[in-house]
Short mmCIF file of C-alpha atoms in Angstrom, two decimals:
data_model
loop_
_atom_site.label_atom_id
_atom_site.label_comp_id
_atom_site.label_asym_id
_atom_site.label_seq_id
_atom_site.Cartn_x
_atom_site.Cartn_y
_atom_site.Cartn_z
CA MET A 125 -13.53 43.09 -52.54
CA ASP A 126 -12.44 40.98 -50.00
CA SER A 127 -13.94 42.99 -46.78
CA THR A 128 -17.32 42.59 -48.83
CA ARG A 129 -16.39 38.95 -48.72
CA LEU A 130 -15.67 38.50 -45.26
CA LYS A 131 -18.88 40.49 -44.31
CA GLU A 132 -21.48 38.15 -46.30
CA PHE A 133 -19.19 34.67 -45.32
CA ASN A 134 -19.57 35.85 -41.19
CA TYR A 135 -20.52 32.29 -39.65
CA CYS A 136 -19.43 30.48 -36.94
CA PRO A 137 -17.15 27.77 -37.44
CA ASN A 138 -18.48 25.52 -34.30
CA CYS A 139 -22.31 25.74 -35.15
CA GLY A 140 -22.18 27.58 -38.77
CA ARG A 141 -24.61 30.06 -37.03
CA ARG A 142 -24.32 33.40 -39.25
CA PHE A 143 -23.57 36.23 -37.32
CA HIS A 144 -25.28 39.49 -36.47
CA ASP A 145 -23.17 42.50 -37.52
CA ASN A 146 -23.47 44.15 -34.18
CA GLU A 147 -22.47 40.64 -32.02
CA THR A 148 -19.19 39.76 -30.71
CA ALA A 149 -19.57 36.36 -30.33
CA CYS A 150 -21.87 32.87 -31.70
CA ALA A 151 -24.91 32.76 -29.41
CA ILE A 152 -25.09 29.55 -29.09
CA CYS A 153 -21.31 28.00 -28.49
CA GLY A 154 -19.49 31.54 -27.29
CA ILE A 155 -17.11 31.72 -30.24
CA LYS A 156 -15.88 34.77 -31.04
CA LYS A 157 -16.09 36.56 -33.74
CA ILE A 158 -13.03 38.11 -34.30
CA ASN A 159 -11.52 34.39 -34.90
CA THR A 160 -14.11 33.99 -37.52
CA THR A 161 -13.62 36.91 -40.09
CA ASN A 162 -11.89 34.42 -42.38
CA ILE A 163 -14.05 31.62 -42.53
CA GLY A 164 -16.81 31.07 -45.53
CA PRO A 165 -20.12 29.59 -44.79
CA LYS A 166 -20.45 26.18 -44.39
CA ALA A 167 -21.63 23.15 -46.54
CA ARG A 168 -25.73 22.89 -45.73
CA TRP A 169 -26.51 20.67 -43.60
CA GLN A 170 -27.81 17.18 -45.01
CA LYS A 171 -29.98 14.24 -43.33
CA LEU A 172 -27.25 11.77 -43.83
CA LEU A 173 -25.25 9.16 -41.12
CA TYR A 174 -22.98 8.09 -44.14
CA ILE A 175 -21.00 11.44 -44.76
CA GLN A 176 -18.55 13.41 -42.69
CA GLN A 177 -20.18 17.01 -42.61
CA ASP A 178 -18.50 19.73 -40.43
CA TYR A 179 -20.94 19.65 -38.05
CA PRO A 180 -20.85 18.17 -34.36
CA ASP A 181 -22.59 14.80 -33.47
CA ASN A 182 -25.38 16.96 -31.76
CA TYR A 183 -26.02 19.42 -33.81
CA VAL A 184 -29.60 20.23 -34.64
CA ASP A 185 -30.09 22.21 -37.63
CA GLU A 186 -33.68 23.70 -38.29
CA THR A 187 -34.74 21.76 -40.92
CA PHE A 188 -34.76 18.22 -38.88
CA LEU A 189 -38.05 18.24 -37.85
CA GLU A 190 -39.56 19.74 -41.52
CA GLU A 191 -41.14 16.32 -41.60
CA LEU A 192 -42.69 16.23 -38.37
CA GLN A 193 -46.06 15.09 -38.35
CA LYS A 194 -48.40 14.79 -35.39
CA ASN A 195 -51.57 12.78 -34.77
CA VAL A 196 -51.65 11.52 -38.16
CA ASN A 197 -53.48 8.69 -37.90
CA VAL A 198 -55.56 9.55 -34.73
CA HIS A 199 -59.25 8.56 -35.24
CA THR A 200 -61.97 10.69 -33.46
CA TYR A 201 -63.87 9.01 -31.61
CA LYS A 202 -67.75 9.43 -30.90
CA TYR A 203 -69.56 8.85 -28.06
CA TRP A 204 -72.86 6.79 -29.54
CA THR A 205 -70.20 5.36 -31.41
CA LEU A 206 -68.38 4.39 -28.33
CA VAL A 207 -71.51 4.28 -26.40
CA ARG A 208 -72.78 0.92 -29.13
CA GLU A 209 -69.34 -0.73 -29.08
CA SER A 210 -69.04 -0.74 -25.51
CA THR A 211 -72.39 -2.71 -24.94
CA VAL A 212 -70.22 -5.90 -25.76
CA ILE A 213 -69.48 -5.74 -22.40
CA SER A 214 -72.10 -4.98 -20.52
CA GLN A 215 -74.10 -7.56 -23.17
CA HIS A 216 -71.09 -10.24 -21.64
CA LEU A 217 -71.76 -9.47 -18.17
CA SER A 218 -75.12 -9.77 -18.22
CA SER A 219 -74.69 -13.57 -19.50
CA MET A 220 -72.78 -14.06 -16.29
CA ILE A 221 -75.75 -12.47 -14.53
CA ILE A 222 -78.10 -14.90 -16.09
CA PHE A 223 -76.10 -17.86 -15.55
CA ILE A 224 -74.81 -17.38 -12.06
CA GLY A 225 -79.07 -16.85 -11.70
CA VAL A 226 -79.60 -20.02 -13.31
CA PHE A 227 -77.77 -22.13 -10.98
CA ILE A 228 -79.64 -20.31 -7.51
CA HIS A 229 -83.17 -21.05 -9.40
CA LEU A 230 -81.72 -24.44 -9.66
CA TYR A 231 -80.42 -25.14 -6.30
CA ASN A 232 -83.31 -23.87 -4.92
CA GLU A 233 -85.11 -26.21 -7.08
CA ASN A 234 -87.06 -22.84 -8.47
CA LEU A 235 -86.26 -24.61 -12.05
CA THR A 236 -86.72 -27.97 -12.63
CA GLU A 237 -83.93 -29.61 -14.40
CA ASN A 238 -86.32 -31.22 -16.92
CA THR A 239 -87.16 -27.44 -17.99
CA LEU A 240 -83.07 -26.34 -18.00
CA ILE A 241 -82.47 -28.85 -20.17
CA PHE A 242 -85.25 -28.60 -22.77
CA SER A 243 -84.33 -24.72 -22.85
CA SER A 244 -80.42 -25.99 -23.89
CA THR A 245 -81.61 -28.31 -26.07
CA ALA A 246 -83.86 -25.25 -27.89
CA LEU A 247 -80.60 -22.92 -27.80
CA LEU A 248 -78.65 -25.58 -29.24
CA VAL A 249 -81.30 -25.75 -32.44
CA ILE A 250 -81.15 -22.73 -32.93
CA LEU A 251 -77.48 -21.65 -32.76
CA PHE A 252 -77.24 -25.24 -35.09
CA PHE A 253 -79.64 -23.47 -37.63
CA ILE A 254 -77.85 -20.37 -37.69
CA TRP A 255 -74.65 -21.53 -38.12
CA ALA A 256 -75.23 -24.66 -40.93
CA PHE A 257 -77.88 -22.59 -42.84
CA LYS A 258 -76.80 -18.56 -42.09
CA MET A 259 -72.76 -18.67 -41.87
CA LYS A 260 -72.01 -19.16 -45.59
CA ASP A 261 -73.30 -16.12 -46.57
CA ILE A 262 -71.38 -13.77 -44.35
CA ASP A 263 -67.72 -16.36 -45.06
CA GLN A 264 -67.11 -18.90 -47.26
CA ARG A 265 -64.88 -20.60 -44.62
CA PHE A 266 -67.84 -21.46 -42.52
CA ILE A 267 -69.39 -23.98 -44.94
CA VAL A 268 -69.52 -26.64 -42.80
CA ASN A 269 -70.84 -30.44 -43.15
CA LYS A 270 -74.34 -30.31 -41.35
CA LEU A 271 -74.25 -34.15 -40.36
CA GLY A 272 -70.61 -33.59 -38.70
CA MET A 273 -71.99 -30.84 -36.74
CA VAL A 274 -74.87 -32.73 -35.54
CA LYS A 275 -72.50 -36.07 -35.14
CA THR A 276 -70.05 -34.08 -33.35
CA GLY A 277 -72.82 -32.45 -30.82
CA ILE A 278 -74.46 -35.80 -30.17
CA LEU A 279 -70.92 -36.80 -29.05
CA LEU A 280 -70.26 -34.14 -27.05
CA PHE A 281 -73.13 -34.50 -25.15
CA ALA A 282 -73.30 -37.84 -24.39
CA ILE A 283 -69.59 -37.86 -23.35
CA LEU A 284 -71.42 -34.95 -20.45
CA LEU A 285 -73.99 -37.13 -19.28
CA SER A 286 -71.92 -40.33 -19.15
CA PHE A 287 -69.43 -38.12 -17.13
CA SER A 288 -72.15 -36.48 -14.94
CA PRO A 289 -72.08 -39.35 -11.75
CA ILE A 290 -67.86 -38.39 -11.63
CA LEU A 291 -68.38 -34.98 -12.07
CA LYS A 292 -71.11 -34.39 -9.35
CA THR A 293 -69.18 -36.29 -6.85
CA LEU A 294 -65.95 -34.80 -8.11
CA THR A 295 -65.51 -32.32 -5.23
CA GLU A 296 -67.61 -33.84 -2.48
CA LYS A 297 -64.99 -33.35 -0.04
CA THR A 298 -64.77 -29.58 -0.82
CA SER A 299 -66.20 -27.54 1.61
CA SER A 300 -68.91 -25.10 -0.38
CA ASP A 301 -66.72 -21.52 0.84
CA THR A 302 -63.83 -22.82 -1.16
CA ILE A 303 -66.04 -24.04 -4.05
CA TYR A 304 -67.74 -20.74 -4.20
CA ALA A 305 -64.39 -18.55 -3.45
CA LEU A 306 -63.07 -20.32 -6.57
CA THR A 307 -65.96 -20.05 -8.84
CA VAL A 308 -65.52 -16.19 -8.64
CA ILE A 309 -61.98 -15.89 -9.19
CA PHE A 310 -63.07 -18.40 -12.17
CA PHE A 311 -65.90 -15.82 -13.59
CA ILE A 312 -63.38 -12.57 -12.84
CA GLY A 313 -60.93 -14.39 -15.54
CA ASN A 314 -63.58 -15.35 -17.82
CA VAL A 315 -65.09 -11.69 -18.03
CA ILE A 316 -61.04 -10.28 -18.01
CA LEU A 317 -59.70 -12.89 -20.91
CA HIS A 318 -63.00 -12.84 -23.04
CA ASP A 319 -62.67 -11.81 -26.24
CA TYR A 320 -64.28 -8.59 -26.79
CA SER A 321 -63.29 -7.68 -30.31
CA GLY A 322 -66.08 -9.25 -32.05
CA LYS A 323 -64.43 -10.85 -34.77
CA ILE A 324 -65.46 -13.99 -36.16
CA THR A 325 -62.76 -16.54 -36.29
CA LYS A 326 -62.89 -20.40 -37.25
CA ASN A 327 -60.82 -21.34 -34.54
CA ILE A 328 -61.19 -20.22 -30.73
CA ARG A 329 -57.75 -18.44 -29.98
CA PHE A 330 -55.83 -17.37 -27.20
CA PRO A 331 -56.62 -15.86 -24.37
CA ASP A 332 -60.68 -16.71 -24.98
CA SER A 333 -60.16 -20.37 -24.96
CA LEU A 334 -58.37 -19.60 -21.06
CA SER A 335 -61.73 -17.72 -20.44
CA ILE A 336 -64.34 -20.56 -21.86
CA ASN A 337 -62.17 -23.02 -20.07
CA LEU A 338 -62.27 -21.34 -16.73
CA ALA A 339 -66.07 -20.67 -17.02
CA ILE A 340 -66.44 -24.49 -18.19
CA PHE A 341 -64.20 -25.07 -14.61
CA ALA A 342 -66.47 -22.91 -12.82
CA SER A 343 -69.31 -24.15 -13.99
CA VAL A 344 -68.50 -27.49 -13.01
CA LEU A 345 -68.10 -26.32 -9.33
CA LEU A 346 -71.09 -25.13 -9.55
CA ALA A 347 -72.78 -28.34 -10.78
CA SER A 348 -71.13 -30.55 -7.60
CA ARG A 349 -73.19 -28.36 -4.90
CA LEU A 350 -76.19 -29.02 -6.61
CA GLY A 351 -78.40 -30.47 -3.64
CA ARG A 352 -76.24 -30.19 -1.00
CA ASP A 353 -75.51 -27.23 1.87
CA LYS A 354 -79.44 -27.50 1.91
CA SER A 355 -80.73 -29.09 5.88
CA CYS A 356 -83.71 -30.42 6.57
CA ASP A 357 -83.79 -31.57 10.22
CA GLY A 358 -80.21 -31.08 10.67
CA ASN A 359 -79.14 -33.45 7.87
CA THR A 360 -78.09 -33.34 4.27
CA GLN A 361 -79.71 -33.91 1.56
CA ASN A 362 -78.51 -36.56 -0.82
CA VAL A 363 -75.79 -35.21 -3.81
CA PRO A 364 -77.10 -33.63 -7.12
CA SER A 365 -78.85 -36.07 -9.35
CA ASN A 366 -77.06 -37.06 -12.61
CA LYS A 367 -79.91 -35.20 -14.37
CA SER A 368 -79.44 -31.75 -13.21
CA VAL A 369 -75.52 -31.80 -13.16
CA PHE A 370 -76.17 -32.70 -17.37
CA GLY A 371 -78.77 -29.53 -17.47
CA LEU A 372 -76.51 -27.36 -16.07
CA LEU A 373 -73.06 -28.16 -17.66
CA ALA A 374 -75.05 -28.22 -20.82
CA PHE A 375 -76.33 -25.13 -20.54
CA ALA A 376 -73.06 -24.07 -19.97
CA VAL A 377 -71.40 -25.12 -23.09
CA GLU A 378 -74.26 -23.62 -24.67
CA TRP A 379 -73.81 -20.31 -22.80
CA PHE A 380 -69.72 -19.95 -23.04
CA ALA A 381 -68.74 -21.42 -25.70
CA LEU A 382 -71.62 -21.32 -28.72
CA LEU A 383 -72.89 -18.45 -27.90
CA PRO A 384 -70.49 -15.41 -27.74
CA PHE A 385 -69.70 -16.01 -31.66
CA PHE A 386 -73.80 -16.61 -31.98
CA LEU A 387 -73.52 -12.87 -30.82
CA ARG A 388 -70.31 -11.75 -32.92
CA PHE A 389 -72.32 -13.11 -35.78
CA LEU A 390 -75.41 -11.13 -34.98
CA LYS A 391 -73.41 -8.10 -34.42
CA LYS A 392 -71.86 -8.34 -38.12
CA VAL A 393 -75.53 -8.93 -39.19
CA SER A 394 -77.48 -6.51 -37.50
CA MET A 395 -76.46 -4.33 -35.44
CA LYS A 396 -80.13 -2.83 -35.05
CA TYR A 397 -80.51 -7.05 -33.39
CA TYR A 398 -77.87 -7.11 -31.36
CA LEU A 399 -78.94 -3.99 -29.64
CA ILE A 400 -81.60 -5.30 -28.92
CA ASN A 401 -80.40 -8.86 -27.55
CA THR A 402 -78.26 -6.79 -25.69
CA VAL A 403 -81.17 -4.83 -23.65
CA ILE A 404 -82.95 -8.49 -24.08
CA PHE A 405 -80.36 -9.96 -21.42
CA PHE A 406 -80.25 -6.72 -19.44
CA VAL A 407 -83.50 -7.50 -18.70
CA THR A 408 -83.58 -11.15 -18.29
CA ALA A 409 -80.44 -10.60 -15.49
CA ILE A 410 -82.34 -8.20 -14.02
CA ALA A 411 -85.42 -10.36 -13.61
CA LEU A 412 -83.67 -13.79 -12.71
CA PHE A 413 -81.95 -11.71 -10.18
CA ILE A 414 -84.65 -9.87 -8.25
CA PRO A 415 -85.87 -12.63 -6.36
CA ILE A 416 -82.42 -13.24 -5.54
CA SER A 417 -80.37 -10.02 -4.33
CA LYS A 418 -81.54 -6.35 -5.18
CA ILE A 419 -78.25 -5.13 -3.84
CA VAL A 420 -76.49 -7.43 -6.76
CA ILE A 421 -78.93 -5.95 -8.88
CA ILE A 422 -77.98 -2.44 -7.83
CA ILE A 423 -74.62 -3.19 -8.30
CA PHE A 424 -74.79 -4.87 -12.02
CA CYS A 425 -76.83 -1.95 -13.13
CA LEU A 426 -74.92 1.19 -11.42
CA THR A 427 -71.62 -0.97 -13.35
CA VAL A 428 -73.38 -1.52 -16.70
CA PHE A 429 -73.98 2.43 -16.77
CA PHE A 430 -70.66 2.78 -16.45
CA ILE A 431 -69.36 0.88 -18.84
CA ASN A 432 -71.98 2.20 -21.60
CA PHE A 433 -72.09 5.29 -20.94
CA ILE A 434 -69.35 6.85 -18.45
CA CYS A 435 -66.53 5.30 -19.85
CA PRO A 436 -67.37 6.74 -23.41
CA VAL A 437 -67.18 10.45 -22.09
CA TRP A 438 -63.66 10.04 -20.20
CA LEU A 439 -61.63 8.10 -23.34
CA ILE A 440 -63.08 11.00 -24.94
CA SER A 441 -62.04 13.45 -22.91
CA VAL A 442 -58.89 12.32 -22.68
CA GLN A 443 -58.10 11.75 -26.35
CA LYS A 444 -56.92 15.47 -26.80
CA TYR A 445 -54.18 14.76 -24.83
CA LYS A 446 -52.85 11.78 -27.43
CA ASN A 447 -49.73 12.79 -29.12
CA GLN A 448 -48.20 10.19 -31.60
CA ILE A 449 -45.43 11.65 -33.66
CA ASN A 450 -44.50 10.30 -37.16
CA GLY A 451 -41.31 11.13 -39.25
CA PRO A 452 -39.40 9.44 -42.12
CA TRP A 453 -37.74 7.83 -38.76
CA ASP A 454 -40.31 5.44 -38.68
CA GLU A 455 -40.35 1.94 -40.17
CA ALA A 456 -41.29 1.40 -43.67
CA LYS A 457 -44.73 -0.67 -43.04
CA MET A 458 -45.05 -3.49 -45.76
CA LYS A 459 -47.91 -3.62 -47.91
CA VAL A 460 -49.13 -6.68 -49.98
CA PHE A 461 -51.33 -5.99 -53.16
CA VAL A 462 -53.14 -9.76 -54.56
CA ASN A 463 -54.05 -9.46 -57.57
CA LYS A 464 -57.91 -11.27 -57.60
CA ASN A 465 -57.70 -12.01 -61.11
CA SER A 466 -54.50 -14.60 -60.61
#
């Protein structure tokens, strides 16, 4: 009976591994079998840190990774879904090209300041009615005082008009090369920091607020160049008119501060009209810039094609390398349940 018991409980005292009949030593730690013939089996290893167990600190049991889960919450992307969602980037790039095109046409006097002011006013009225009468159907948080909005808008544009004489001479002593270099830097910062999430929020959050400020400041720099640097018989023309500076800055405020919110609203209401608007932006950008630079249009089209059609393929191809590990060692995530009846 004793020999049967010794053979049945033939385990390594160091790692707990059971010996095979033909083994003379443990294959893991090298403990000889002859020294363990009187050693019974260890207690089963438990995944507990607060008890003393007969196993070394670096021991890894076979059951340790039984609860391991890989890529449990990973969302598998679909190509056309990614193409649709990436249009928010190409749409913002198109709006940037449109604004620069408007400035160049205004600078070259192909566009009058009266036309720009009229177009900006019409755009503002459209955005106001959408905000005031449609946003409440999307979210009750956006119910606002319409009269207060009108007063705020009038005050804002009155301030812009009154500061136009100052803004047009703000960079009078600065060279145009410096102005245009800073403008490029600020517009690049605007593209990088722009909020592409598509979430409708009541307040502008960082870094989107910084993105808007960069675009507005770049617009101020461009407005100060209107009417300058164009020679006629060796003489530089006069400084830009107050009306042209006001028109460009008013358009900039609407284009970079108000329009992105409208586009997020449009995306939530109707993806179909949002995509149509994206195509309209793209075509308008091309139409405005074709007389200016065909090279820029080619680069712009290639960039949009790469972002909308190549990058989704790239993302899907690298998704197979994703390896997200989950298990009982993860931190617990709190879930708050709100009783709607209370």
